[in-house]
XYZ file of C-alpha atoms in Angstrom:
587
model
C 2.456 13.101 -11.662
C 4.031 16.162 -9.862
C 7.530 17.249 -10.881
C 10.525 16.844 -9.145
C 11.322 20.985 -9.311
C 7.703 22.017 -8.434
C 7.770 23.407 -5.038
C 3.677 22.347 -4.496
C 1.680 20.760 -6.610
C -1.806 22.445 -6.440
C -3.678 19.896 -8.606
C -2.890 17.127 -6.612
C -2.872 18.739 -3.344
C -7.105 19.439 -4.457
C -7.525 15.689 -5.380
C -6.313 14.721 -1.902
C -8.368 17.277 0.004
C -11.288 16.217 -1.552
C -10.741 13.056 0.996
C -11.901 15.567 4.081
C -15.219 16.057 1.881
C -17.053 13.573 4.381
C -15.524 15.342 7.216
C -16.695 18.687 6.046
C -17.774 19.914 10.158
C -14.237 18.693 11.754
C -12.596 20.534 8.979
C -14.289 23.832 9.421
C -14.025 23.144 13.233
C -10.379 23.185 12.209
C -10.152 26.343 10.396
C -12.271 28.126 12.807
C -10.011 27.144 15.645
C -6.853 28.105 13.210
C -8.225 31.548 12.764
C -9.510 32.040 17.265
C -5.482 31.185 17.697
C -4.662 33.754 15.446
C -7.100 36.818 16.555
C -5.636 35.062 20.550
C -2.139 35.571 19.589
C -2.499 39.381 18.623
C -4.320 40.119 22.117
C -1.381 38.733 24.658
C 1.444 41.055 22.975
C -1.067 44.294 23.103
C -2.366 43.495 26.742
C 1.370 43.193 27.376
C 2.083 46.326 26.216
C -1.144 48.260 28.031
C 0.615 46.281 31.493
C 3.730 48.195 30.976
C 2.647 51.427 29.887
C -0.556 51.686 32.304
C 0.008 49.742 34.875
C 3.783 48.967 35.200
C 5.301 52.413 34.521
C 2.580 54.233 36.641
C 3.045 51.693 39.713
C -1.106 50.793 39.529
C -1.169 47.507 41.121
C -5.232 47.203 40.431
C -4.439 47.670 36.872
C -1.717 45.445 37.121
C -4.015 42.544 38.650
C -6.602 43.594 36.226
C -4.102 43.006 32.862
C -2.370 40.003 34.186
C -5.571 38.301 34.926
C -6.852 39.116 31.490
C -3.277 37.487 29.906
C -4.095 34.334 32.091
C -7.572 34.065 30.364
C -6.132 34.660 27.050
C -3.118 32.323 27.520
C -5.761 29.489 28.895
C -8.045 30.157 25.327
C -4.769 29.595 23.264
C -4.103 26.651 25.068
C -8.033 25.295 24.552
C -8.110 26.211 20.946
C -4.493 24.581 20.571
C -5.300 21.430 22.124
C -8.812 21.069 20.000
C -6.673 22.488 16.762
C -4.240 19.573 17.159
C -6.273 17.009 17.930
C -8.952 17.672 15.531
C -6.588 18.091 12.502
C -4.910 14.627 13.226
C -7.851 12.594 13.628
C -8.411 14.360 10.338
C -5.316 13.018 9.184
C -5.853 9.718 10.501
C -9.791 9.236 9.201
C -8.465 9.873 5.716
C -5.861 7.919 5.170
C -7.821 5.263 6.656
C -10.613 6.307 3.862
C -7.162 6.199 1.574
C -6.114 2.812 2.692
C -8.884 1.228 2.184
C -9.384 2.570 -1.268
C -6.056 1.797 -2.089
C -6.266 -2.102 -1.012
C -9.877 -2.633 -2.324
C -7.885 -1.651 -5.369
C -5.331 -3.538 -5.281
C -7.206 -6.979 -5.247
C -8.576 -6.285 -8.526
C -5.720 -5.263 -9.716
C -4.706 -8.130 -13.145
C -2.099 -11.042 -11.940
C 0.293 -9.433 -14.788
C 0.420 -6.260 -12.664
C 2.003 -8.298 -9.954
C 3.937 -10.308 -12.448
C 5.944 -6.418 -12.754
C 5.491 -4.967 -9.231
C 7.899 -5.642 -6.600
C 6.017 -6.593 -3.262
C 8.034 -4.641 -0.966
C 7.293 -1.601 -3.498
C 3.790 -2.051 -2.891
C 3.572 -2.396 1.067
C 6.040 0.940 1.220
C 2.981 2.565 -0.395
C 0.538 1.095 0.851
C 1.802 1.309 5.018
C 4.454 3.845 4.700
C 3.051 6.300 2.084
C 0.104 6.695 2.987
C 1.403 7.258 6.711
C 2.745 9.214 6.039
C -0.053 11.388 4.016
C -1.707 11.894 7.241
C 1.425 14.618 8.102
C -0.017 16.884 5.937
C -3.238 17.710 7.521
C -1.530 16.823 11.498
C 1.398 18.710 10.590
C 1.417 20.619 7.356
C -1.609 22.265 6.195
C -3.495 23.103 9.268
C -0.378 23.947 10.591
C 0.898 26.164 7.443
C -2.334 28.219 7.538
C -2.692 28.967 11.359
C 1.137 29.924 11.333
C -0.226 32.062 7.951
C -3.210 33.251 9.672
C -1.207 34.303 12.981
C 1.305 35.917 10.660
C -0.978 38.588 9.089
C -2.975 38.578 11.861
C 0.887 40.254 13.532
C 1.553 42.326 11.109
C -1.748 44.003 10.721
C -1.452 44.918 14.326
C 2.086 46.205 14.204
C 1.412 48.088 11.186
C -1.624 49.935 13.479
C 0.441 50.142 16.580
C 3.732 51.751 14.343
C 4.762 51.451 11.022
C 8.213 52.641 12.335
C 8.996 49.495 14.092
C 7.158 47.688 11.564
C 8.903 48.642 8.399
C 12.477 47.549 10.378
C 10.942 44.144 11.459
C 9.869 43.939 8.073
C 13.048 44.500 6.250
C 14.581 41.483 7.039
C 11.262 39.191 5.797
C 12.579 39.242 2.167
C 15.798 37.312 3.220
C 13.777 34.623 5.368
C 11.016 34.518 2.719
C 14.009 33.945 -0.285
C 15.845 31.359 1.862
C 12.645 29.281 1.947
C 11.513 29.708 -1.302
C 14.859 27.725 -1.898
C 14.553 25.832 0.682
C 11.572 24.438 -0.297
C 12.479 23.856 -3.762
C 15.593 22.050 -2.378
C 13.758 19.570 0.095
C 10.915 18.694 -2.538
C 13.413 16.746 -4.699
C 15.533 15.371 -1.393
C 12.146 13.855 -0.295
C 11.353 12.083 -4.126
C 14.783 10.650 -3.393
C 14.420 9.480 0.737
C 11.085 8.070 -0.516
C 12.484 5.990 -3.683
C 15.518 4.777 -1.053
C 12.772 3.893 1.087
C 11.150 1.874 -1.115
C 14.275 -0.033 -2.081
C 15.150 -0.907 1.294
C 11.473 -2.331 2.156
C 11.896 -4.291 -1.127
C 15.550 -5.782 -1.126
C 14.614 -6.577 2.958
C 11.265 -7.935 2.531
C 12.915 -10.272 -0.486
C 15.472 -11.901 1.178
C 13.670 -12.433 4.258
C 10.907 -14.274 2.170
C 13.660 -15.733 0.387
C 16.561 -16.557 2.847
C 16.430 -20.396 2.507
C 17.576 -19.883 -0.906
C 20.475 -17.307 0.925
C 21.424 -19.727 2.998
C 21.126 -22.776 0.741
C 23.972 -21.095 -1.535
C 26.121 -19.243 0.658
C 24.637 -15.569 -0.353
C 24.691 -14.656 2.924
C 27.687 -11.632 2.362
C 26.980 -10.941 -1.237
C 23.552 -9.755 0.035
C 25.038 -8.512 3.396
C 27.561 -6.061 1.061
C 23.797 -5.650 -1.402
C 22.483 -4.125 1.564
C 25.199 -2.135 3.435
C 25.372 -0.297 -0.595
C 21.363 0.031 -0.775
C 21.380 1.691 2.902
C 24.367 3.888 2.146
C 22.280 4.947 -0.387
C 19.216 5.498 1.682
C 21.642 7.724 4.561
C 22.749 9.627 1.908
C 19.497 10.858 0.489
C 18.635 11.375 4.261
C 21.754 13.584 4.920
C 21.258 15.704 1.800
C 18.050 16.472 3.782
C 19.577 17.022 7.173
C 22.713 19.861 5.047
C 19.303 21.899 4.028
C 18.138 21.961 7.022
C 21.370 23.020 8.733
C 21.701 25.673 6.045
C 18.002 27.334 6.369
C 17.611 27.305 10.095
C 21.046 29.683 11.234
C 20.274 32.124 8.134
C 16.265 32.416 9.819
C 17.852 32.565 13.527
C 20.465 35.278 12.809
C 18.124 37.380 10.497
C 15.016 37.402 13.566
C 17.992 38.421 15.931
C 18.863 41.378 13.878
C 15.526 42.673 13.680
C 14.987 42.374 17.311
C 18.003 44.121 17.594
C 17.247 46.722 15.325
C 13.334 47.166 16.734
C 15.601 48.046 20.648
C 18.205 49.706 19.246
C 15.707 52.308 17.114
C 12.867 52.178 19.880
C 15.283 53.216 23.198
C 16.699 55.720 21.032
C 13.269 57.310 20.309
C 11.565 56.498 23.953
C 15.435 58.229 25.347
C 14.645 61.498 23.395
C 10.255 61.379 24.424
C 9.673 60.239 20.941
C 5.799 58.401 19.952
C 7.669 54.899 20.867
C 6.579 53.988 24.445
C 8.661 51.438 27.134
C 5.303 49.117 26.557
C 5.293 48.780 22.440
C 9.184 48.086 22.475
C 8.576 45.196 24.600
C 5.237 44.224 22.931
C 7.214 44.395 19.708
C 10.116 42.098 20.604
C 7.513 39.591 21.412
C 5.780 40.095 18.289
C 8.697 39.960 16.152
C 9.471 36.792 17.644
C 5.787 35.540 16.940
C 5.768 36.554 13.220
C 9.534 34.817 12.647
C 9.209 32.092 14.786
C 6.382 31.131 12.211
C 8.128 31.516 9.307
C 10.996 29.283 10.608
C 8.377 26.391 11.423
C 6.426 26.868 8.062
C 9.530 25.900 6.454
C 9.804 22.872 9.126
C 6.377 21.987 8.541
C 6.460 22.353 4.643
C 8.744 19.642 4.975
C 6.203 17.438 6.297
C 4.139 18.858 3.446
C 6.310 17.753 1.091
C 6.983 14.604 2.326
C 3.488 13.924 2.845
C 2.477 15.102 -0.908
C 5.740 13.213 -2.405
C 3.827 9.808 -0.889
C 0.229 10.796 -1.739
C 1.614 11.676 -5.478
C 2.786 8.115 -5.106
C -0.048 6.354 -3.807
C -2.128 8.413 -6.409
C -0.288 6.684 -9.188
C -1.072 3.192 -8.297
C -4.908 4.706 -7.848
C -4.439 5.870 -11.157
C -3.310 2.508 -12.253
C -5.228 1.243 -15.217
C -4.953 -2.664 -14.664
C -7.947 -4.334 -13.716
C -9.778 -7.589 -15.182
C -13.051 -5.941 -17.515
C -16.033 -6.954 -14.672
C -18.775 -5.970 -17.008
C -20.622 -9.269 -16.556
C -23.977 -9.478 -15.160
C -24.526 -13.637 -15.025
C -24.049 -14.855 -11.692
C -22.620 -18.191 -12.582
C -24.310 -21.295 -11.062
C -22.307 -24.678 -12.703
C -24.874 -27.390 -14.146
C -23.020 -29.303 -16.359
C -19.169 -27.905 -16.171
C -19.006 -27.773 -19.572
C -15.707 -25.825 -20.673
C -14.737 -24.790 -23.996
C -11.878 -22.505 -25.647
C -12.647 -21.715 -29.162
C -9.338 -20.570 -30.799
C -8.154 -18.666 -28.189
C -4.764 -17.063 -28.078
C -2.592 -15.047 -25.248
C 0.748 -13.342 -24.215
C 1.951 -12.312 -21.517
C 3.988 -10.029 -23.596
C 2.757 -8.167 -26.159
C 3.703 -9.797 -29.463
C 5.138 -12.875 -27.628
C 2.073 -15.674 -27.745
C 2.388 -18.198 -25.571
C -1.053 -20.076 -26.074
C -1.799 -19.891 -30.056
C -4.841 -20.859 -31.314
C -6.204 -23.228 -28.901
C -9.428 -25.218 -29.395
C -10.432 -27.974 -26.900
C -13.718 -29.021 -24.909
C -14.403 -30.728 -21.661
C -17.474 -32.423 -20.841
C -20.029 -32.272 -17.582
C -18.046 -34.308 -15.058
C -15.010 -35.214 -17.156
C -11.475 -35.063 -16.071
C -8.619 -33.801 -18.645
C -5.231 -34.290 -18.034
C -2.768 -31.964 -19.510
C 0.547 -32.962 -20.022
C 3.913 -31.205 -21.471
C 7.325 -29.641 -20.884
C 7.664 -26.330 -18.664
C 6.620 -23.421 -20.826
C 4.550 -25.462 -22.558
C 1.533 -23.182 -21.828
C -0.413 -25.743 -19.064
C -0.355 -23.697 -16.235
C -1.679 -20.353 -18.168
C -5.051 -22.353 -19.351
C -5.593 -22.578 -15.893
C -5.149 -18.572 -15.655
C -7.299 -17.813 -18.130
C -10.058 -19.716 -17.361
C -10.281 -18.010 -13.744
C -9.739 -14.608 -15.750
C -6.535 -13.779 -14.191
C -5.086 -12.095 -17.266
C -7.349 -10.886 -20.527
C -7.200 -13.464 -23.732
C -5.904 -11.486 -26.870
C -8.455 -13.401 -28.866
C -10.552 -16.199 -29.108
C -13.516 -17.177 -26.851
C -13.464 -19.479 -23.373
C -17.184 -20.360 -22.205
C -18.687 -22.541 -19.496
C -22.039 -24.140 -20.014
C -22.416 -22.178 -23.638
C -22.044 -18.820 -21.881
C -18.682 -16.539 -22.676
C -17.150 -16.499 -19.214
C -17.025 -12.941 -19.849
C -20.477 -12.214 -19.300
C -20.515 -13.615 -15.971
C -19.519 -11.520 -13.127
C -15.704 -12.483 -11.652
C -16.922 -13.108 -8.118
C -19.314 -16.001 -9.319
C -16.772 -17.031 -11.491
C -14.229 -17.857 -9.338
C -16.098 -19.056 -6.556
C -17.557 -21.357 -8.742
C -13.789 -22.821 -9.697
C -11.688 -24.734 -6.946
C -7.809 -24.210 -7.526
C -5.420 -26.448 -6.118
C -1.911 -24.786 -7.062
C 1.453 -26.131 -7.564
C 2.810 -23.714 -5.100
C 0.437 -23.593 -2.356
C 0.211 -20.719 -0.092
C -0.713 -20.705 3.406
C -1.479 -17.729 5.659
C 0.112 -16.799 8.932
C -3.036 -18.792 10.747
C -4.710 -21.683 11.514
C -5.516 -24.573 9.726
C -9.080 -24.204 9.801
C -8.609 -20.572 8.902
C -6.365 -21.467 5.754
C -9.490 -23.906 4.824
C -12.045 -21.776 5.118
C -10.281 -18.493 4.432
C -12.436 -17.056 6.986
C -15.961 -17.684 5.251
C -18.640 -18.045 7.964
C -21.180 -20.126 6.056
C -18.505 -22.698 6.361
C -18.429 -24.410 9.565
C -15.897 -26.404 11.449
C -17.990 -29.623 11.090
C -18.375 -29.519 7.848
C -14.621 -29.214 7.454
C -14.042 -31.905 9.776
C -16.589 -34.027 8.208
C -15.032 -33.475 4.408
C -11.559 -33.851 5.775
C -12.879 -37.398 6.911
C -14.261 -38.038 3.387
C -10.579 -37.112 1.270
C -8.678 -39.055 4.079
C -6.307 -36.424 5.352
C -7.596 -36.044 9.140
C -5.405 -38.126 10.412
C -2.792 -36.209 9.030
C -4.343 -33.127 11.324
C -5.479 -34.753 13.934
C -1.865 -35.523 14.862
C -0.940 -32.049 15.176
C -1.192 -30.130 18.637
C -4.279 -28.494 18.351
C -5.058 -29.839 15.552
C -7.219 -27.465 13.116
C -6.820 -24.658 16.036
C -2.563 -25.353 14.906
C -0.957 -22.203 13.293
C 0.787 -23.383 10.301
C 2.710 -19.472 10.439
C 3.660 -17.455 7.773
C 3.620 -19.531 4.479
C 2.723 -22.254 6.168
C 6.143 -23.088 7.359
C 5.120 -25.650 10.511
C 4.249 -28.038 7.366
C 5.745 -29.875 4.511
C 5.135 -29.321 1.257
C 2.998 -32.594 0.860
C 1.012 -31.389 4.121
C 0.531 -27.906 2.166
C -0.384 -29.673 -0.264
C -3.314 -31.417 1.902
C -4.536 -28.653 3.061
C -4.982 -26.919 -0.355
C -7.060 -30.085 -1.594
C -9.195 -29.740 1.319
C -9.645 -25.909 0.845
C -10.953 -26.531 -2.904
C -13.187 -29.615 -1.735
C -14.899 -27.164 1.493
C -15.637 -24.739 -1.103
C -18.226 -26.787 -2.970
C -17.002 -25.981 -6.827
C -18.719 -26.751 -9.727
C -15.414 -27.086 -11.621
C -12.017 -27.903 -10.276
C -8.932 -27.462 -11.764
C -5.644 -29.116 -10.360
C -1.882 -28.482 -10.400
C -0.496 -31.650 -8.819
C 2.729 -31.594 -8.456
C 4.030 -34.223 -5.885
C 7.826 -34.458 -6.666
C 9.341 -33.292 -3.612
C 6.649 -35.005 -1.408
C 7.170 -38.272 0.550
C 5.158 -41.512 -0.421
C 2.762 -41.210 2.048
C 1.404 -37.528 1.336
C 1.200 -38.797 -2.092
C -0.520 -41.674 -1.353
C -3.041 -39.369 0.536
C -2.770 -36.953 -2.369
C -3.957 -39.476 -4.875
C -6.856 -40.561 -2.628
C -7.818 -36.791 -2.100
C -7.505 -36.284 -6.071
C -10.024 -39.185 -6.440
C -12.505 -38.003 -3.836
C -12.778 -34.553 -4.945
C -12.375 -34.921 -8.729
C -15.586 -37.953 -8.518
C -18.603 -36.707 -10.508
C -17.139 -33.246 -11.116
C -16.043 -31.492 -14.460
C -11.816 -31.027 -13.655
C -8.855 -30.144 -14.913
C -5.352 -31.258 -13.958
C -2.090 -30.643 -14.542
C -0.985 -34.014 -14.792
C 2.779 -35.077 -13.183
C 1.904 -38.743 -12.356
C 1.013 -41.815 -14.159
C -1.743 -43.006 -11.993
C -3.700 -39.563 -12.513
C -3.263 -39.505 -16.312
C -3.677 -42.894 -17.085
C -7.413 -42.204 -15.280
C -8.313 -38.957 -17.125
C -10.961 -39.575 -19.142
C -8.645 -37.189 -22.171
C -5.464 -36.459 -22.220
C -4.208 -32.715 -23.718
C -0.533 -32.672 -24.848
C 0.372 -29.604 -25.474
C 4.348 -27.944 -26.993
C 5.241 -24.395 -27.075
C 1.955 -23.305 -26.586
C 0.086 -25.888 -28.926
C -2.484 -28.510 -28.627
C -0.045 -31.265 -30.212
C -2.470 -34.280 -29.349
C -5.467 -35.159 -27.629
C -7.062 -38.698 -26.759
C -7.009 -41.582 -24.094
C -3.323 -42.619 -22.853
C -4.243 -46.142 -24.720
C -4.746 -44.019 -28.141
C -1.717 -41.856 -28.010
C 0.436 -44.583 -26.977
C -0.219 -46.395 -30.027
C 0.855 -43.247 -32.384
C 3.725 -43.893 -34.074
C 6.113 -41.472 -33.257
C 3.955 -39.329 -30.677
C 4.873 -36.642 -28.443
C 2.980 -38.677 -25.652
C 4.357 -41.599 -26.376
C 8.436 -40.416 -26.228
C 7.209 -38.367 -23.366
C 5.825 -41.270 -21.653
C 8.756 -43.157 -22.496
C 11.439 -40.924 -21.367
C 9.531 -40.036 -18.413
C 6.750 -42.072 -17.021
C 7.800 -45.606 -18.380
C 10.137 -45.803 -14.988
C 7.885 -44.559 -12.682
C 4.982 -47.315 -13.899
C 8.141 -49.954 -13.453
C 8.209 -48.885 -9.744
């Protein structure tokens, strides 16, 4: 991680050039054109200087022609190299932050559910979008830009040195201020940046919250305790912006007044010396303004543009540490998993999502090739992690979970997981269509086939009556449906996908009788013949499971038919059926 004081941070700055390593041509192109700008800048000032003194003093108009035809030439090579300088260093930009991007996504999916469970979203799209937008700076607007203005610099001085060191040493004199005011400068803005970008971040996150949230806003009135949560968070972010915008007002008067005074200084010791018929010539005075101006207007934009630099390696330093982010599932498996039976079994297994805080201890339980389990308990009990674990979402502390004999470990995750069908409590739709959110975009899976299996669960009447049916866009969340119509839709997406096991989080409380009546006959269609868990909220589902799981606190408390653990004494079932599921068979 780069510190806060350190003006530049080498080390990192060489990790992200090695990004241009598969542009290596367009980044020489690059430098070559940075270093034709600087020999081009050098030649206008002297031919300027050989019009006045030959051409301009003497009255030779063919001269004359002759030098101001030769500035026109040079002036339309500038411009050529310019033009191919620019737009050659920012499609450099662009091509590697795309390369970045990418990396930084692909990354991202494999990244363990726990890492999620602690990152805030918002967080994670600033440096993902933003950041790494803001990368791209550096090579369209700071490096390139830094060394040609670097280049051109000593390129100058060089040929003021050779033309007079008189003129030179008084220009010179006033570099050590302008070098010392950036120096601090620099230092100044690197911290001002870490701060714009953490304000940044904090605005994307508190906005992209409570616009994903603002039913919950609304539902409970929050809607000025988060209006006065924001107007503090974005006084915040315009302060760390102003703090920028003082430095800047500071650094760019003390560079103007000290290129003024040695301009002044270059006429006022020049006329004196071409007055008396000194060495100093009409032509190198006004060659030497000019160049004066060309080797400080440089140093005031290197300061500009090492802002961008900063900026740009304050966001890659950031985008670095997620790369550097140690938080994947182990994929050293090398089975491709192809369900036979469905047989699943944990052996003992335990798991925290906090270290030192178990919240499955010591688990031991087996399901058979097409059974159903039903697991039952109160929240926290530990049901929905089983169903985590099993799809290797988060890393067992101990123990052993195997399907068909083999440690699910040594199978690699992709065949895993497309081998198990998930049908979550909370269901999440895309910003898409229906067909879309069933297929998730797989081409081997056609729109007859999902037609044809949406007739076989029962639920395409249910789409047929939309406009446009499975072409309908269900936008972000799925917010055109209900929750029992989400919940449709999910059941369908696990039955398309063909699973060999299929694992079940039914939760129809806040769903109207007749999406739970289609519910139930889509739990029976796709859970026929086929090894499956559920998380078990009704009667109807658990009373069919061929074994029941009732777990507490993270235990396996009992396990049989609902006619066995009904008739112990005593049971947790059996107070749990009576206090909740006694009314619900009434009905």
């Amino acid at each position: 991680m780069a510190e806060s004081g350190k003006a530049f941070d080498f080390k990192l700055f060489r990790r992200l050039l090695a990004f241009t390593n598969a542009y290596r041509l367009i980044f020489y192109f690059v430098a070559f054109a940075a270093v034709a700008m600087s020999i081009l800048a050098v030649l206008r000032p002297y031919l300027l200087k050989r019009t006045v003194d030959d051409a301009f003093v003497p009255q030779d108009s063919n001269l004359l022609v002759m030098f101001v035809s030769l500035m026109i030439g040079v002036l339309l090579l500038e411009v050529l190299f310019q033009f191919a300088f620019i737009y050659y260093a920012n499609w450099l930009g662009q091509h590697v932050i795309k390369d970045l991007r990418v990396k930084l996504f692909k990354l991202m999916t494999s990244f363990k559910m726990q890492y999620y469970d602690k990152s805030a979203v918002g967080r994670l799209t600033t440096r993902a979008v933003n950041d790494i937008e803001t990368i791209s700076s550096i090579f369209s607007q700071g490096l390139f830009m830094i060394i040609a203005d670097l280049l051109k610099m000593a390129a100058i001085a060089g040929f003021m040195l050779y033309q007079s060191w008189r003129l030179s040493l008084i220009a010179f004199a006033v570099m050590p201020i302008i070098i010392y005011a950036t120096r601090i400068f620099q230092r100044a803005m690197k911290v001002a940046f870490e701060e714009v970008r953490n304000q940044v971040a904090n605005l994307n996150g508190f906005v992209q919250e409570r616009l994903t949230g603002m039913k919950i806003v609304q539902i409970f009135a929050r809607e000025d305790t988060e209006y006065k949560q924001f107007v503090a968070i974005n006084e915040k972010h315009k302060k760390a912006w102003v703090k920028t915008v003082w430095y800047n007002s500071i650094f760019f008067p003390i560079a103007e007044m000290s290129s003024s005074v040695a301009i002044g200084l270059i006429v006022w010791f020049g006329g004196l010396n071409a007055a008396e018929g000194g060495v100093i010539t009409l032509g190198l005075i006004v060659a030497f303004i000019e160049l004066a101006q060309m080797l400080f207007r440089p140093l005031r934009q290197i300061a500009d543009k090492f802002n961008s630099l900063q900026m740009g390696m304050v966001a890659a330093n950031r985008v670095f540490a997620i790369l550097d982010t140690k938080s994947h599932i182990v994929n050293e498996g090398t089975t491709e998993l192809d369900v036979t039976k469905g047989e699943i079994e944990f052996k003992n297994v335990r798991f925290g999502y906090v270290e030192g805080e178990e919240v499955i201890k010591d688990i031991s339980f087996k399901v058979n090739s097409g059974e159903t389990i039903a697991i039952v308990g109160a929240t926290g009990a530990g049901k929905s992690t089983i169903i985590n674990l099993l799809n290797r979402f988060y890393e067992i502390n101990s123990g052993e979970i195997s399907i068909d004999g083999t440690s699910i470990d040594e199978y690699t995750l992709v065949s895993l997981r497309k081998e198990i069908a998930v049908v979550l409590q909370d269901v999440f739709l895309f910003a898409d269509t229906i067909l879309n959110n069933i297929t998730l975009n797989n081409p081997e899976i056609s729109e007859a086939e999902v037609r044809a299996a949406a007739n076989e669960i029962g639920v395409s009447k249910f789409i047929d009556s939309l406009p446009g049916k499975f072409q309908y866009n269900v936008k972000e969340r799925g917010a055109m449906l209900s929750s029992g119509q989400r919940q449709l839709i999910a059941f369908l997406r696990a039955y398309v996908s063909k699973p060999g096991i299929l694992i079940l989080d039914e939760a129809t409380s806040s769903v109207d009788s007749y999406s739970e009546e289609m519910i139930q006959t889509a739990t029976e269609k796709i859970t026929q013949d086929r090894t499956s868990i559920v998380i078990a909220h009704r009667l109807a589902t658990i009373k069919k499971a061929d074994k029941i799981l009732v777990m507490d606190a993270g235990h396996i408390v009992e396990s049989g038919t609902h006619q066995e653990l009904l008739k112990k004494e005593n049971g947790y079932y059996r107070n749990l059926y009576e206090v909740q599921f006694m009314t619900e068979e009434a009905i």
